[in-house]
CSV table of C-alpha atoms in Angstrom, one decimal:
chain,number,residue,atom,x,y,z
Q,32,ALA,CA,38.6,73.4,-144.5
Q,33,GLN,CA,40.7,75.4,-146.8
Q,34,THR,CA,38.7,76.6,-149.8
Q,35,VAL,CA,38.8,79.0,-152.7
Q,36,THR,CA,35.6,80.5,-154.1
Q,37,GLN,CA,35.2,82.0,-157.5
Q,38,SER,CA,31.6,83.2,-157.6
Q,39,GLN,CA,31.5,84.1,-161.3
Q,40,PRO,CA,31.4,81.0,-163.5
Q,41,GLU,CA,31.5,83.2,-166.6
Q,42,MET,CA,32.3,86.8,-167.4
Q,43,SER,CA,32.3,88.7,-170.6
Q,44,VAL,CA,33.9,92.0,-171.5
Q,45,GLN,CA,34.3,94.2,-174.6
Q,46,GLU,CA,37.7,94.3,-176.2
Q,47,ALA,CA,39.8,97.1,-174.7
Q,48,GLU,CA,37.6,97.4,-171.7
Q,49,THR,CA,38.4,96.5,-168.1
Q,50,VAL,CA,37.1,93.5,-166.2
Q,51,THR,CA,37.5,92.3,-162.7
Q,52,LEU,CA,37.4,88.6,-161.6
Q,53,SER,CA,36.6,87.9,-158.0
Q,54,CYS,CA,38.1,85.4,-155.6
Q,55,THR,CA,37.7,84.7,-151.9
Q,56,TYR,CA,39.5,82.2,-149.9
Q,57,ASP,CA,39.5,80.7,-146.4
Q,58,THR,CA,42.5,80.0,-144.3
Q,59,SER,CA,43.4,80.6,-140.7
Q,60,GLU,CA,47.1,81.0,-141.6
Q,61,SER,CA,48.6,84.5,-141.7
Q,62,ASP,CA,51.4,83.8,-144.2
Q,63,TYR,CA,50.5,82.3,-147.6
Q,64,TYR,CA,50.8,83.0,-151.3
Q,65,LEU,CA,48.1,83.8,-153.8
Q,66,PHE,CA,48.0,83.1,-157.5
Q,67,TRP,CA,46.0,83.7,-160.6
Q,68,TYR,CA,46.5,81.2,-163.4
Q,69,LYS,CA,45.1,81.4,-166.9
Q,70,GLN,CA,44.1,78.1,-168.7
Q,71,PRO,CA,43.5,78.6,-172.5
Q,72,PRO,CA,42.1,75.7,-174.6
Q,73,SER,CA,45.6,74.3,-174.9
Q,74,ARG,CA,45.0,73.3,-171.2
Q,75,GLN,CA,48.4,74.6,-170.0
Q,76,MET,CA,48.1,76.5,-166.7
Q,77,ILE,CA,50.0,79.8,-167.2
Q,78,LEU,CA,50.9,81.9,-164.2
Q,79,VAL,CA,49.4,85.4,-164.5
Q,80,ILE,CA,50.3,87.0,-161.2
Q,81,ARG,CA,51.3,86.2,-157.7
Q,82,GLN,CA,51.0,87.9,-154.3
Q,83,GLU,CA,52.6,87.2,-151.0
Q,84,ALA,CA,50.2,87.7,-148.2
Q,85,TYR,CA,52.7,89.6,-146.0
Q,86,LYS,CA,53.0,92.3,-148.6
Q,87,GLN,CA,50.4,95.0,-148.4
Q,88,GLN,CA,51.2,96.4,-151.8
Q,89,ASN,CA,49.0,94.9,-154.6
Q,90,ALA,CA,50.9,93.0,-157.3
Q,91,THR,CA,50.9,94.3,-160.9
Q,92,GLU,CA,52.1,92.7,-164.1
Q,93,ASN,CA,51.5,94.9,-167.1
Q,94,ARG,CA,47.8,94.9,-167.8
Q,95,PHE,CA,47.0,92.6,-164.9
Q,96,SER,CA,46.7,93.8,-161.3
Q,97,VAL,CA,45.2,92.5,-158.1
Q,98,ASN,CA,43.1,93.9,-155.3
Q,99,PHE,CA,44.3,92.0,-152.2
Q,100,GLN,CA,42.2,92.6,-149.1
Q,101,LYS,CA,43.7,90.4,-146.5
Q,102,ALA,CA,41.1,91.0,-143.7
Q,103,ALA,CA,38.3,90.2,-146.1
Q,104,LYS,CA,40.3,87.3,-147.6
Q,105,SER,CA,39.6,88.6,-151.1
Q,106,PHE,CA,42.0,88.5,-154.1
Q,107,SER,CA,40.4,89.9,-157.2
Q,108,LEU,CA,42.1,90.2,-160.6
Q,109,LYS,CA,41.7,93.2,-162.8
Q,110,ILE,CA,42.5,93.0,-166.5
Q,111,SER,CA,42.9,96.3,-168.2
Q,112,ASP,CA,42.6,96.9,-172.0
Q,113,SER,CA,41.2,93.4,-172.5
Q,114,GLN,CA,42.6,91.7,-175.6
Q,115,LEU,CA,41.2,88.7,-177.6
Q,116,GLY,CA,44.1,86.6,-176.4
Q,117,ASP,CA,43.0,87.0,-172.8
Q,118,ALA,CA,40.0,84.7,-173.4
Q,119,ALA,CA,40.5,81.7,-171.2
Q,120,MET,CA,39.6,80.1,-167.9
Q,121,TYR,CA,41.1,81.9,-165.0
Q,122,PHE,CA,41.8,80.1,-161.7
Q,123,CYS,CA,42.5,81.6,-158.4
Q,124,ALA,CA,44.7,79.5,-156.1
Q,125,TYR,CA,46.7,79.8,-152.9
Q,126,SER,CA,49.5,77.9,-151.1
Q,127,LEU,CA,50.6,78.1,-147.5
Q,128,GLY,CA,54.3,77.9,-148.6
Q,129,ASP,CA,57.2,76.3,-146.8
Q,130,SER,CA,56.3,72.6,-146.4
Q,131,ASN,CA,52.7,73.4,-147.5
Q,132,TYR,CA,53.4,73.3,-151.2
Q,133,GLN,CA,50.0,72.2,-152.4
Q,134,LEU,CA,48.0,74.7,-154.4
Q,135,ILE,CA,44.3,75.0,-153.4
Q,136,TRP,CA,42.3,76.0,-156.4
Q,137,GLY,CA,39.0,77.7,-157.1
Q,138,ALA,CA,36.6,76.3,-159.7
Q,139,GLY,CA,37.5,78.9,-162.3
Q,140,THR,CA,35.9,81.8,-164.2
Q,141,LYS,CA,35.5,81.6,-168.0
Q,142,LEU,CA,36.4,84.9,-169.5
Q,143,ILE,CA,34.9,85.8,-172.9
Q,144,ILE,CA,36.2,88.8,-174.9
Q,145,LYS,CA,33.8,90.4,-177.3
Q,146,PRO,CA,35.4,91.9,-180.4
N,9,GLY,CA,63.5,70.8,-172.3
N,10,ALA,CA,62.0,74.2,-172.7
N,11,GLY,CA,58.8,73.3,-170.9
N,12,VAL,CA,57.0,70.5,-169.1
N,13,SER,CA,56.0,67.8,-171.6
N,14,GLN,CA,53.2,65.4,-171.1
N,15,SER,CA,52.2,62.4,-173.1
N,16,PRO,CA,49.9,61.2,-174.5
N,17,ARG,CA,47.8,64.4,-175.0
N,18,TYR,CA,44.6,62.3,-175.2
N,19,LYS,CA,44.0,58.8,-173.9
N,20,VAL,CA,40.8,56.8,-174.3
N,21,ALA,CA,40.7,53.7,-172.1
N,22,LYS,CA,38.1,51.0,-171.7
N,23,ARG,CA,36.9,50.5,-168.2
N,24,GLY,CA,39.1,48.1,-166.4
N,25,GLN,CA,42.2,48.9,-168.6
N,26,ASP,CA,45.5,50.1,-167.1
N,27,VAL,CA,47.0,53.4,-168.3
N,28,ALA,CA,50.3,55.1,-167.9
N,29,LEU,CA,50.7,58.9,-168.2
N,30,ARG,CA,54.1,60.4,-168.7
N,31,CYS,CA,55.5,63.7,-167.5
N,32,ASP,CA,58.9,65.1,-168.6
N,33,PRO,CA,59.6,68.1,-166.4
N,34,ILE,CA,62.0,71.0,-167.2
N,35,SER,CA,65.5,69.8,-166.9
N,36,GLY,CA,66.9,70.2,-163.4
N,37,HIS,CA,63.6,70.9,-161.8
N,38,VAL,CA,63.6,69.4,-158.3
N,39,SER,CA,59.9,69.4,-157.5
N,40,LEU,CA,57.3,67.6,-159.5
N,41,PHE,CA,53.5,67.6,-158.9
N,42,TRP,CA,50.6,65.7,-160.3
N,43,TYR,CA,47.1,67.3,-160.3
N,44,GLN,CA,43.7,65.9,-161.4
N,45,GLN,CA,41.3,68.3,-163.0
N,46,ALA,CA,37.7,67.1,-163.5
N,47,LEU,CA,35.6,68.7,-166.1
N,48,GLY,CA,34.5,72.2,-165.0
N,49,GLN,CA,36.6,72.2,-161.9
N,50,GLY,CA,39.9,73.4,-160.6
N,51,PRO,CA,42.8,71.0,-160.2
N,52,GLU,CA,43.2,68.8,-157.2
N,53,PHE,CA,46.5,67.7,-155.8
N,54,LEU,CA,47.5,64.1,-156.2
N,55,THR,CA,51.1,63.7,-155.3
N,56,TYR,CA,54.5,65.5,-154.9
N,57,PHE,CA,58.1,64.4,-155.7
N,58,GLN,CA,61.3,66.0,-154.6
N,59,ASN,CA,63.9,64.5,-156.9
N,60,GLU,CA,63.1,60.8,-156.8
N,61,ALA,CA,61.5,60.8,-153.4
N,62,GLN,CA,57.7,60.8,-153.3
N,63,LEU,CA,57.2,63.0,-150.3
N,64,ASP,CA,53.4,63.3,-150.4
N,65,LYS,CA,50.9,61.0,-152.0
N,66,SER,CA,47.9,62.0,-149.8
N,67,GLY,CA,45.9,63.1,-152.8
N,68,LEU,CA,45.9,59.8,-154.7
N,69,PRO,CA,42.2,58.8,-154.6
N,70,SER,CA,42.7,55.1,-154.3
N,71,ASP,CA,45.3,52.4,-154.3
N,72,ARG,CA,44.6,52.0,-158.1
N,73,PHE,CA,46.7,55.2,-158.5
N,74,PHE,CA,50.5,54.9,-158.4
N,75,ALA,CA,53.2,57.4,-159.3
N,76,GLU,CA,56.9,57.1,-159.7
N,77,ARG,CA,60.0,59.2,-160.6
N,78,PRO,CA,62.8,56.7,-160.4
N,79,GLU,CA,65.7,58.9,-161.6
N,80,GLY,CA,64.4,62.2,-160.4
N,81,SER,CA,63.5,63.4,-163.8
N,82,VAL,CA,60.6,61.8,-165.8
N,83,SER,CA,57.6,60.8,-163.8
N,84,THR,CA,54.8,58.3,-164.6
N,85,LEU,CA,51.3,58.3,-163.2
N,86,LYS,CA,49.8,54.8,-163.5
N,87,ILE,CA,46.1,54.1,-163.0
N,88,GLN,CA,45.1,50.5,-162.7
N,89,ARG,CA,41.6,49.1,-163.6
N,90,THR,CA,40.4,52.5,-164.8
N,91,GLN,CA,36.9,53.5,-163.9
N,92,GLN,CA,34.6,56.2,-165.4
N,93,GLU,CA,35.2,58.5,-162.4
N,94,ASP,CA,38.9,58.6,-163.4
N,95,SER,CA,38.0,60.6,-166.5
N,96,ALA,CA,39.8,63.9,-166.1
N,97,VAL,CA,42.7,66.0,-167.2
N,98,TYR,CA,45.9,65.0,-165.5
N,99,LEU,CA,48.3,67.9,-165.1
N,100,CYS,CA,51.9,67.7,-164.2
N,101,ALA,CA,53.9,70.7,-162.9
N,102,SER,CA,57.5,71.2,-162.0
N,103,SER,CA,59.5,73.8,-160.1
N,104,SER,CA,63.2,74.5,-159.6
N,105,ASP,CA,62.7,75.5,-156.0
N,106,ARG,CA,61.9,73.3,-153.1
N,107,ASP,CA,59.5,75.9,-151.9
N,108,SER,CA,57.5,76.1,-155.0
N,109,SER,CA,55.0,78.5,-153.5
N,110,ASN,CA,57.5,81.3,-153.8
N,111,TYR,CA,57.5,81.2,-157.6
N,112,GLY,CA,54.6,79.2,-158.7
N,113,TYR,CA,55.0,76.2,-161.0
N,114,THR,CA,55.4,75.5,-164.7
N,115,PHE,CA,52.6,73.3,-165.9
N,116,GLY,CA,52.4,70.9,-168.8
N,117,SER,CA,49.4,70.8,-171.1
N,118,GLY,CA,48.0,67.8,-169.4
N,119,THR,CA,46.7,64.4,-170.5
N,120,ARG,CA,42.9,64.2,-171.1
N,121,LEU,CA,41.9,60.7,-170.0
N,122,THR,CA,38.4,59.4,-171.0
N,123,VAL,CA,37.3,56.1,-169.6
N,124,VAL,CA,34.5,54.5,-171.6
């Protein structure tokens, strides 16, 4: 079965500090896409960062970066210089691409930012 | 429109009532998806449209769930004879690319359905 596991139901971090959210997944495919989405109380899923599995270089978007370990099937998200606006649920997801368009999601991690 | 619009934002239905949830995707977006998100969980796939064609409805939990997109733009998710286990947030997403995985999706803010 294809699964995504986020082992941290909740994380908290001091404003301006760095926090890492963990994600592991299980697939037998070699080519796929990985995503981190943010869901604030407004409920809209907002794409934070994406990674193509065939690329070894870790994706980076401003304060957000990933640590992609393909062999370990691990895809953690690092948020640097945490801001109050980063507080939200964070979901890890993957898709096999091509005709496999479904996103398979983890259960989410609630990120709390302490002022 | 500028984003994916869903209505209503909240819906309370009595058990056994029929409901219709609307999704207005970004203009010109080819692909449209419905996901169901139970409380405290990640979303789960319900169905996928490419233009007006429903290419995958494998995630619909029962024959009480029905989705349509007759003109390839607005989509409606209909739930007949609602039950308490249908209570969830229903998310709609659209993408301009047939291979949505390349670029991710744009999501709406969802409809929170509560069945009482």
